[in-house]
Short mmCIF file of C-alpha atoms and ligand atoms in Angstrom, two decimals:
data_model
loop_
_atom_site.label_atom_id
_atom_site.label_comp_id
_atom_site.label_asym_id
_atom_site.label_seq_id
_atom_site.Cartn_x
_atom_site.Cartn_y
_atom_site.Cartn_z
CA MET P 1 307.32 170.61 36.76
CA GLY P 2 306.18 167.48 38.49
CA ILE P 3 306.65 163.79 38.09
CA VAL P 4 304.77 161.88 35.40
CA VAL P 5 304.34 158.14 35.92
CA GLN P 6 303.55 156.08 32.85
CA LYS P 7 302.92 152.38 32.36
CA TYR P 8 303.34 150.54 29.08
CA GLY P 9 301.67 147.14 28.71
CA GLY P 10 303.02 144.13 26.86
CA SER P 11 301.48 144.97 23.49
CA SER P 12 303.04 148.46 23.63
CA VAL P 13 306.55 146.98 23.93
CA SER P 14 306.05 143.85 21.84
CA ASP P 15 309.14 144.20 19.59
CA ALA P 16 312.11 146.45 18.84
CA ALA P 17 310.05 148.87 16.72
CA ALA P 18 307.41 149.18 19.46
CA ILE P 19 310.07 149.77 22.10
CA LYS P 20 311.61 152.55 20.01
CA ARG P 21 308.18 154.13 19.56
CA VAL P 22 307.55 154.03 23.31
CA ALA P 23 311.02 155.46 23.97
CA ARG P 24 310.19 158.44 21.73
CA ARG P 25 306.95 159.00 23.61
CA ILE P 26 308.76 158.92 26.93
CA THR P 27 311.43 161.38 25.81
CA GLU P 28 308.74 163.80 24.58
CA VAL P 29 307.52 164.08 28.19
CA LYS P 30 311.07 164.63 29.44
CA LYS P 31 311.59 167.29 26.75
CA ALA P 32 308.46 169.06 27.98
CA GLY P 33 310.26 169.47 31.30
CA HIS P 34 308.79 166.69 33.44
CA ASP P 35 310.54 164.01 35.41
CA VAL P 36 309.45 160.64 34.08
CA VAL P 37 309.11 157.29 35.82
CA VAL P 38 307.93 154.40 33.68
CA ALA P 39 306.66 150.95 34.71
CA VAL P 40 306.97 148.37 31.93
CA SER P 41 305.40 144.99 31.31
CA ALA P 42 307.08 142.03 29.66
CA MET P 43 307.20 142.12 25.85
CA GLY P 44 304.06 140.87 24.07
CA ASP P 45 303.04 137.42 25.27
CA THR P 46 306.35 136.77 27.07
CA THR P 47 304.69 136.01 30.42
CA ASP P 48 302.43 133.39 28.82
CA ASP P 49 305.39 131.91 26.95
CA LEU P 50 307.39 131.67 30.18
CA LEU P 51 304.42 130.00 31.88
CA ASP P 52 304.21 127.49 29.03
CA LEU P 53 307.93 126.78 29.43
CA ALA P 54 307.48 126.21 33.16
CA ASN P 55 304.57 123.86 32.58
CA GLY P 56 306.70 122.02 30.04
CA VAL P 57 309.18 121.04 32.71
CA SER P 58 306.78 120.60 35.63
CA PRO P 59 303.00 120.36 35.99
CA LEU P 60 303.13 122.16 39.35
CA PRO P 61 306.19 124.44 39.39
CA PRO P 62 307.24 125.67 42.85
CA ALA P 63 305.77 129.16 43.35
CA ARG P 64 309.12 130.69 44.30
CA GLU P 65 310.80 129.49 41.12
CA LEU P 66 307.83 130.55 39.00
CA ASP P 67 308.23 134.09 40.33
CA MET P 68 311.97 134.01 39.61
CA LEU P 69 311.14 132.96 36.05
CA LEU P 70 308.27 135.37 35.35
CA THR P 71 310.08 138.44 36.71
CA ALA P 72 312.70 137.88 34.00
CA GLY P 73 310.13 139.03 31.42
CA GLU P 74 309.94 142.55 32.82
CA ARG P 75 313.72 142.72 33.28
CA ILE P 76 314.15 142.20 29.55
CA SER P 77 311.79 145.00 28.57
CA MET P 78 313.04 147.49 31.19
CA ALA P 79 316.61 147.18 29.93
CA LEU P 80 315.58 147.42 26.27
CA VAL P 81 313.41 150.51 26.89
CA ALA P 82 316.33 152.14 28.77
CA MET P 83 318.66 151.32 25.85
CA ALA P 84 316.24 152.77 23.30
CA ILE P 85 315.99 155.96 25.36
CA SER P 86 319.79 156.25 25.56
CA ASP P 87 319.88 155.87 21.81
CA LEU P 88 317.73 159.00 21.55
CA GLY P 89 320.32 160.95 23.52
CA PHE P 90 318.63 160.87 26.93
CA SER P 91 319.88 159.06 29.98
CA ALA P 92 317.80 156.31 31.48
CA ARG P 93 318.26 153.89 34.37
CA SER P 94 316.31 150.69 34.73
CA PHE P 95 315.51 149.10 38.09
CA THR P 96 313.98 145.80 39.12
CA GLY P 97 310.98 145.97 41.44
CA SER P 98 313.22 145.13 44.36
CA GLN P 99 315.75 147.86 43.48
CA ALA P 100 312.89 150.32 43.05
CA GLY P 101 311.75 149.62 46.62
CA VAL P 102 308.51 147.77 45.85
CA ILE P 103 307.97 145.92 49.14
CA THR P 104 305.34 143.18 49.19
CA ASP P 105 303.99 140.45 51.40
CA SER P 106 305.39 136.98 50.82
CA VAL P 107 302.56 135.35 48.80
CA HIS P 108 304.17 134.19 45.57
CA GLY P 109 302.11 134.74 42.43
CA LYS P 110 299.69 137.21 44.01
CA ALA P 111 301.71 139.36 46.38
CA LYS P 112 300.26 142.60 47.74
CA ILE P 113 302.32 145.78 47.78
CA LEU P 114 302.84 146.82 51.42
CA ASP P 115 305.08 149.81 50.87
CA VAL P 116 307.22 151.57 48.30
CA THR P 117 310.58 152.99 49.40
CA PRO P 118 311.64 154.85 46.28
CA GLY P 119 315.05 156.13 47.44
CA ARG P 120 316.95 154.88 44.40
CA ILE P 121 314.29 156.20 42.03
CA GLN P 122 314.43 159.61 43.66
CA SER P 123 318.21 159.83 43.43
CA ALA P 124 318.13 158.72 39.80
CA ILE P 125 315.55 161.45 39.08
CA ALA P 126 317.69 164.00 40.95
CA ASP P 127 320.61 162.99 38.72
CA GLY P 128 318.50 163.77 35.66
CA HIS P 129 317.76 160.21 34.55
CA ILE P 130 314.53 158.86 33.14
CA VAL P 131 313.60 155.94 35.39
CA ILE P 132 312.31 152.63 34.05
CA VAL P 133 310.93 150.14 36.59
CA ALA P 134 310.18 146.49 35.94
CA GLY P 135 306.47 146.09 36.63
CA PHE P 136 304.57 143.23 38.27
CA GLN P 137 307.26 142.42 40.83
CA GLY P 138 308.55 143.26 44.26
CA VAL P 139 310.46 141.81 47.16
CA SER P 140 309.01 140.36 50.33
CA ALA P 141 309.98 142.28 53.47
CA ASP P 142 309.63 139.05 55.41
CA THR P 143 311.29 136.35 53.36
CA LYS P 144 313.50 138.60 51.16
CA GLU P 145 312.23 136.58 48.20
CA ILE P 146 311.25 138.03 44.82
CA THR P 147 307.47 138.09 44.35
CA THR P 148 304.97 138.82 41.56
CA LEU P 149 301.73 140.74 41.92
CA GLY P 150 299.41 138.56 39.80
CA ARG P 151 298.62 138.76 36.08
CA GLY P 152 298.28 142.34 34.90
CA GLY P 153 300.18 143.57 37.98
CA THR P 154 302.25 146.23 36.21
CA ASP P 155 299.20 148.52 36.40
CA THR P 156 299.47 148.25 40.18
CA THR P 157 303.21 148.92 40.12
CA ALA P 158 302.50 152.17 38.24
CA VAL P 159 299.86 153.40 40.66
CA ALA P 160 301.98 152.46 43.69
CA LEU P 161 304.92 154.41 42.22
CA ALA P 162 302.67 157.39 41.47
CA ALA P 163 301.49 157.36 45.09
CA ALA P 164 304.97 156.99 46.58
CA LEU P 165 306.43 159.73 44.36
CA ASP P 166 303.43 162.03 44.73
CA ALA P 167 303.24 162.18 40.94
CA ASP P 168 301.12 164.71 39.07
CA VAL P 169 299.85 162.20 36.56
CA CYS P 170 299.54 158.41 36.29
CA GLU P 171 299.01 157.24 32.73
CA ILE P 172 298.34 153.61 31.82
CA TYR P 173 299.17 153.03 28.15
CA THR P 174 297.60 150.03 26.49
CA ASP P 175 296.37 148.74 23.12
CA VAL P 176 292.89 150.36 23.16
CA ASP P 177 291.93 154.04 23.54
CA GLY P 178 290.63 153.77 27.09
CA VAL P 179 287.98 152.00 29.11
CA PHE P 180 285.04 151.07 26.90
CA THR P 181 281.45 150.07 27.64
CA ALA P 182 282.52 146.49 26.82
CA ASP P 183 285.65 144.72 25.61
CA PRO P 184 286.20 146.15 22.09
CA ARG P 185 287.53 142.76 21.05
CA ILE P 186 284.07 141.25 21.30
CA VAL P 187 281.81 144.31 20.95
CA PRO P 188 283.00 146.46 18.03
CA ALA P 189 280.19 148.94 18.83
CA ALA P 190 281.58 149.59 22.33
CA ARG P 191 281.92 153.24 23.32
CA LYS P 192 284.84 154.88 25.10
CA LEU P 193 284.00 156.29 28.51
CA ASP P 194 285.50 159.75 29.19
CA ARG P 195 285.30 159.22 32.90
CA VAL P 196 284.44 156.36 35.22
CA THR P 197 284.30 156.29 39.03
CA TYR P 198 286.58 154.12 41.15
CA GLU P 199 283.66 151.98 42.29
CA GLU P 200 282.43 151.23 38.78
CA MET P 201 285.97 150.52 37.59
CA LEU P 202 286.53 148.25 40.59
CA GLU P 203 283.47 146.22 39.65
CA MET P 204 284.49 146.11 35.98
CA ALA P 205 288.04 144.99 36.82
CA ALA P 206 286.76 142.41 39.32
CA CYS P 207 284.38 141.10 36.66
CA GLY P 208 287.05 140.47 34.05
CA ALA P 209 287.63 143.79 32.23
CA LYS P 210 291.37 143.25 32.25
CA VAL P 211 292.14 146.72 30.91
CA LEU P 212 293.05 147.54 34.53
CA HIS P 213 294.34 145.24 37.25
CA LEU P 214 291.88 145.08 40.16
CA ARG P 215 294.54 145.84 42.78
CA CYS P 216 295.61 148.90 40.80
CA VAL P 217 292.10 150.36 41.03
CA GLU P 218 291.89 149.52 44.76
CA TYR P 219 295.22 151.23 45.35
CA ALA P 220 294.27 154.30 43.31
CA ARG P 221 290.98 154.62 45.15
CA ARG P 222 292.60 154.30 48.56
CA ARG P 223 295.22 156.93 47.74
CA ASP P 224 292.86 159.04 45.60
CA ILE P 225 295.07 158.93 42.53
CA PRO P 226 293.34 159.58 39.20
CA ILE P 227 294.36 157.11 36.47
CA HIS P 228 294.38 158.09 32.81
CA VAL P 229 293.93 154.96 30.67
CA ARG P 230 294.92 155.57 27.04
CA SER P 231 296.51 154.08 23.97
CA SER P 232 300.23 154.11 23.24
CA PHE P 233 299.31 153.80 19.55
CA SER P 234 297.30 157.05 19.25
CA GLN P 235 297.34 160.58 20.67
CA LEU P 236 293.68 160.48 21.75
CA GLU P 237 292.56 161.38 25.25
CA GLY P 238 291.59 158.21 27.07
CA THR P 239 289.46 157.50 30.13
CA VAL P 240 290.00 159.09 33.51
CA VAL P 241 289.26 156.82 36.45
CA SER P 242 288.57 159.05 39.43
CA GLY P 243 286.00 160.12 41.97
CA SER P 244 283.41 158.22 43.90
CA ILE P 245 279.79 157.50 43.12
CA GLU P 246 279.13 159.22 46.43
CA ASP P 247 280.58 162.54 45.24
CA ALA P 248 277.90 165.21 45.15
CA GLU P 249 279.40 166.46 41.94
CA HIS P 250 279.15 163.05 40.36
CA GLN P 251 275.60 162.60 41.51
CA GLU P 252 274.64 165.82 39.76
CA LYS P 253 276.41 164.79 36.60
CA SER P 254 274.95 161.34 36.72
CA MET P 255 271.47 162.77 36.29
CA GLU P 256 272.29 162.95 32.61
CA SER P 257 274.94 160.25 32.41
CA PRO P 258 273.95 156.72 31.40
CA ILE P 259 272.63 154.38 34.07
CA ILE P 260 274.96 151.62 32.96
CA ALA P 261 278.73 152.15 32.70
CA GLY P 262 279.42 148.90 30.90
CA VAL P 263 279.19 145.15 30.46
CA ALA P 264 282.12 143.00 31.56
CA HIS P 265 282.85 139.35 30.94
CA ASP P 266 285.17 136.79 32.44
CA ARG P 267 286.20 133.41 31.07
CA SER P 268 288.78 132.69 33.74
CA GLU P 269 286.53 131.09 36.34
CA ALA P 270 285.40 127.54 37.05
CA LYS P 271 282.51 126.19 39.07
CA ILE P 272 282.73 123.55 41.77
CA THR P 273 279.67 121.85 43.25
CA VAL P 274 279.91 120.03 46.55
CA VAL P 275 277.10 117.49 46.29
CA GLY P 276 275.18 116.12 49.28
CA VAL P 277 276.49 118.25 52.12
CA PRO P 278 274.82 117.37 55.48
CA ASP P 279 272.59 120.36 56.28
CA LYS P 280 273.89 121.22 59.73
CA VAL P 281 275.48 124.21 61.39
CA GLY P 282 279.13 124.79 60.52
CA GLU P 283 279.54 122.63 57.39
CA ALA P 284 279.73 125.54 54.95
CA ALA P 285 282.15 127.29 57.28
CA ARG P 286 284.37 124.20 57.29
CA ILE P 287 284.37 123.96 53.49
CA PHE P 288 285.17 127.62 52.89
CA ASP P 289 287.67 127.77 55.73
CA SER P 290 289.75 125.05 54.09
CA LEU P 291 289.66 126.94 50.77
CA ALA P 292 290.67 130.17 52.48
CA LYS P 293 293.63 128.42 54.11
CA ALA P 294 294.67 127.29 50.62
CA GLN P 295 294.68 131.03 49.61
CA ILE P 296 291.79 130.51 47.18
CA ASN P 297 289.45 133.42 46.45
CA ILE P 298 285.82 132.44 46.06
CA ASP P 299 283.49 134.49 43.90
CA MET P 300 279.80 133.51 43.68
CA ILE P 301 278.19 131.01 46.05
CA VAL P 302 274.83 129.28 45.78
CA GLN P 303 273.37 126.81 48.26
CA ASN P 304 270.32 124.78 47.27
CA VAL P 305 267.37 124.28 49.58
CA SER P 306 268.01 121.09 51.48
CA ALA P 307 265.94 118.12 50.33
CA ALA P 308 263.56 117.35 53.24
CA ALA P 309 263.86 113.55 52.86
CA THR P 310 267.64 113.41 53.00
CA ASN P 311 268.57 116.60 54.81
CA LEU P 312 271.35 117.03 52.28
CA THR P 313 272.15 120.15 50.26
CA ASP P 314 274.40 121.11 47.34
CA ILE P 315 276.79 124.06 47.52
CA SER P 316 278.14 125.53 44.28
CA PHE P 317 280.73 128.27 43.97
CA THR P 318 282.97 129.85 41.37
CA LEU P 319 286.69 130.44 41.68
CA PRO P 320 289.67 131.23 39.42
CA ARG P 321 290.24 128.31 37.02
CA ALA P 322 293.92 128.51 37.88
CA ASP P 323 293.03 127.44 41.44
CA GLY P 324 290.66 124.67 40.31
CA GLN P 325 292.94 121.68 40.91
CA THR P 326 294.15 122.96 44.28
CA ALA P 327 290.55 123.53 45.38
CA MET P 328 289.45 120.05 44.24
CA SER P 329 292.26 118.33 46.15
CA THR P 330 291.72 120.53 49.22
CA LEU P 331 288.02 119.58 49.25
CA ALA P 332 288.66 115.90 48.49
CA ALA P 333 290.82 115.77 51.63
CA LEU P 334 287.81 117.06 53.59
CA GLN P 335 285.29 114.53 52.27
CA ALA P 336 285.41 112.04 55.13
CA GLU P 337 285.29 114.75 57.78
CA VAL P 338 282.35 116.70 56.29
CA GLY P 339 280.65 113.64 54.82
CA PHE P 340 279.53 115.12 51.49
CA GLU P 341 278.76 112.77 48.59
CA SER P 342 280.88 113.99 45.68
CA LEU P 343 282.51 116.93 43.90
CA LEU P 344 281.71 118.27 40.41
CA TYR P 345 284.04 120.50 38.40
CA ASP P 346 282.97 122.63 35.41
CA ASP P 347 285.31 125.00 33.64
CA HIS P 348 283.13 125.61 30.59
CA ILE P 349 281.49 128.61 32.16
CA GLY P 350 281.70 132.37 31.76
CA LYS P 351 280.50 135.31 33.80
CA VAL P 352 278.71 138.32 32.34
CA SER P 353 278.21 141.42 34.48
CA LEU P 354 276.27 144.62 34.07
CA ILE P 355 277.81 147.53 35.97
CA GLY P 356 276.52 151.02 36.65
CA ALA P 357 276.05 153.42 39.55
CA GLY P 358 272.65 154.43 38.14
CA MET P 359 271.34 150.97 39.02
CA ARG P 360 270.88 152.12 42.60
CA SER P 361 268.12 154.52 41.68
CA HIS P 362 266.52 152.91 38.62
CA PRO P 363 264.20 149.95 39.08
CA GLY P 364 263.78 147.32 36.39
CA ILE P 365 267.44 146.93 35.42
CA THR P 366 267.56 143.25 36.38
CA ALA P 367 264.37 142.49 34.46
CA LYS P 368 265.70 144.23 31.36
CA PHE P 369 269.05 142.42 31.61
CA PHE P 370 267.48 138.98 32.04
CA THR P 371 264.98 139.64 29.22
CA ALA P 372 267.81 140.59 26.86
CA LEU P 373 269.66 137.38 27.75
CA ALA P 374 266.50 135.30 27.32
CA ASP P 375 265.83 136.87 23.91
CA ALA P 376 269.38 135.94 22.91
CA GLY P 377 268.66 132.34 23.97
CA VAL P 378 271.13 132.44 26.86
CA ASN P 379 270.41 130.27 29.88
CA LEU P 380 271.37 131.64 33.31
CA GLY P 381 273.31 129.62 35.86
CA MET P 382 274.26 131.39 39.05
CA ILE P 383 273.29 135.00 39.80
CA SER P 384 274.88 137.51 42.15
CA THR P 385 274.47 141.22 42.71
CA SER P 386 276.02 144.19 44.45
CA GLU P 387 274.64 147.69 44.78
CA ILE P 388 275.98 148.64 41.34
CA ARG P 389 276.39 145.25 39.60
CA ILE P 390 274.42 142.22 38.41
CA SER P 391 276.44 139.14 37.41
CA VAL P 392 275.29 135.89 35.85
CA VAL P 393 277.11 132.66 35.08
CA VAL P 394 276.39 131.32 31.58
CA ALA P 395 277.79 128.57 29.35
CA GLU P 396 281.21 129.59 28.05
CA GLY P 397 279.98 129.46 24.46
CA ASP P 398 277.20 131.96 25.24
CA VAL P 399 279.43 134.71 26.65
CA ASP P 400 279.87 136.78 23.47
CA ALA P 401 276.17 136.67 22.62
CA ALA P 402 275.19 137.59 26.18
CA VAL P 403 277.56 140.58 26.28
CA ALA P 404 276.36 141.86 22.90
CA ALA P 405 272.68 141.44 23.86
CA ALA P 406 273.09 143.33 27.14
CA HIS P 407 275.13 146.05 25.44
CA THR P 408 272.39 146.63 22.87
CA ALA P 409 269.52 146.38 25.36
CA PHE P 410 270.98 149.19 27.48
CA ASP P 411 271.56 151.46 24.44
CA LEU P 412 275.31 151.35 24.80
CA ASP P 413 276.05 150.65 21.11
CA ALA P 414 277.89 153.53 19.39
CA ASP P 415 276.36 154.97 16.21
CA GLU P 416 279.72 154.95 14.50
CA VAL P 417 282.37 152.41 15.36
CA GLU P 418 285.02 154.11 17.49
CA ALA P 419 286.62 151.11 19.19
CA VAL P 420 290.02 150.34 17.72
CA VAL P 421 292.15 147.46 18.94
CA TYR P 422 295.70 148.46 17.99
CA GLY P 423 297.63 145.41 19.07
CA GLY P 424 297.92 142.54 21.48
CA SER P 425 296.77 139.00 21.01
CA GLY P 426 293.99 139.24 23.59
CA ARG P 427 295.66 136.33 25.38
P1 LIG D 501 298.21 145.59 28.54
O1 LIG D 501 299.09 144.56 27.93
O2 LIG D 501 298.43 146.95 27.94
O3 LIG D 501 298.22 145.59 30.02
P2 LIG D 501 295.71 144.15 28.62
O4 LIG D 501 295.58 143.11 27.56
O5 LIG D 501 296.02 143.73 29.99
O6 LIG D 501 296.76 145.23 28.07
O7 LIG D 501 294.39 145.05 28.68
C1 LIG D 501 293.89 145.66 27.51
C2 LIG D 501 292.78 144.81 26.94
O8 LIG D 501 291.69 144.78 27.85
C3 LIG D 501 292.18 145.33 25.66
O9 LIG D 501 292.92 144.95 24.52
C4 LIG D 501 290.78 144.72 25.69
O10 LIG D 501 290.68 143.57 24.89
C5 LIG D 501 290.58 144.31 27.15
N1 LIG D 501 289.34 144.84 27.73
C6 LIG D 501 288.42 144.12 28.41
N2 LIG D 501 287.40 144.88 28.79
C7 LIG D 501 287.67 146.14 28.37
C8 LIG D 501 286.97 147.39 28.47
N3 LIG D 501 285.80 147.49 29.11
N4 LIG D 501 287.54 148.48 27.92
C9 LIG D 501 288.74 148.41 27.30
N5 LIG D 501 289.42 147.25 27.16
C10 LIG D 501 288.90 146.13 27.69
N1 LIG D 502 303.65 140.63 32.38
C1 LIG D 502 302.65 140.40 33.37
C2 LIG D 502 301.42 139.75 32.75
O1 LIG D 502 301.41 139.47 31.55
C3 LIG D 502 302.28 141.64 34.12
C4 LIG D 502 301.66 142.74 33.30
O2 LIG D 502 301.77 142.74 32.07
O3 LIG D 502 301.05 143.63 33.89
O4 LIG D 502 300.48 139.48 33.44
MG1 LIG D 503 297.17 144.52 31.53
#
């Protein structure tokens, strides 16, 4: 019998009763004869509460200390889950990310996993223990400091453990029954997908479908590890994330499968416009180089046609809201050198994305998407596309209407409501 890796998210371990329920689920797997390794998130909204505490004492907490603080959340739940398992008569050992051998780079707050050296996990398994690992954290090989993997990072911990342990199964337990055609919190008619390819899931995660952490999907794809996303509150089969859109098998299946996998939305971005940039070679490079050096990820970019009379242009781009202030001060420091006129900041925006492998072979998808948005009275800001995705920036207040309109226009609405949200605050 092989190793089963499971991950339980914050809403699945939100209080003592939930932790006991999860402990029972874990021991069922052990009873069935498998070795079990579990990655846990912090309880409920603990991570947000810790962030609020940090902001209460400092508007810009040092990144190292923030990681020390946030990793405490997962240490609490790992120990409690291990205790609840012991109470059921099984032996469990909890480990921090560092003890579990999760080795990362040294970027606090969004560290990448470089390697997993699971020696301690393997000996604990050999001794018959159920292993509980604190998710979302690791240790930098370079600086020896404790790091975190970015919000939602416990998903990535689970997949990295599954890869390192050559596990048979990697299950991500959450508060909905799987990956749906849209966030069930805003589209009650969303449908559960039985299967979704890595590429489509990557686009969905990158476009705000926080049911899976983006890095977790990247990791799973690279190591070819299928992920089973399911609910810890029901016994239903969830969604299997596996396979590539390039697979011959998938292409055959996709003849009948829907063109669109789903609609994702994201309210975590902001837009910055650099007004009056001199239209000469190298200016855009200078702007984006300074943002890259500040470790800021840019999403969409639009550059206006330069006004002939002035030879000046505007460059707009979107970025994580959390990086908004850093980006504004980084750019302000560049103003004299580049000679742009001013900076505008807008965080009342949202992004709505349509994702589906079938888009590659079906014309007219963009027209249908834009018509649906127009009929819903939604004005489009920026637009960007990939081979299997179309994204638009809209006013933040229009996001729900835009998602619902696109969902209906592409016949994704379920006949009978099947989307249940079992827990979580959606925060
Ligand atoms: P966990 O605490 O278990 O990690 P998250 O809150 O990170 O849970 O992710 C689960 C949530 O993701 C769901 O409650 C749902 O609101 C949201 N979500 C967004 N898009 C989707 C989607 N396409 N399918 C399923 N859930 C989605
Ligand atoms: N507790 C962390 C967060 O809330 C990590 C996780 O839950 O995956 O983002
Ligand atoms: Mg999550």
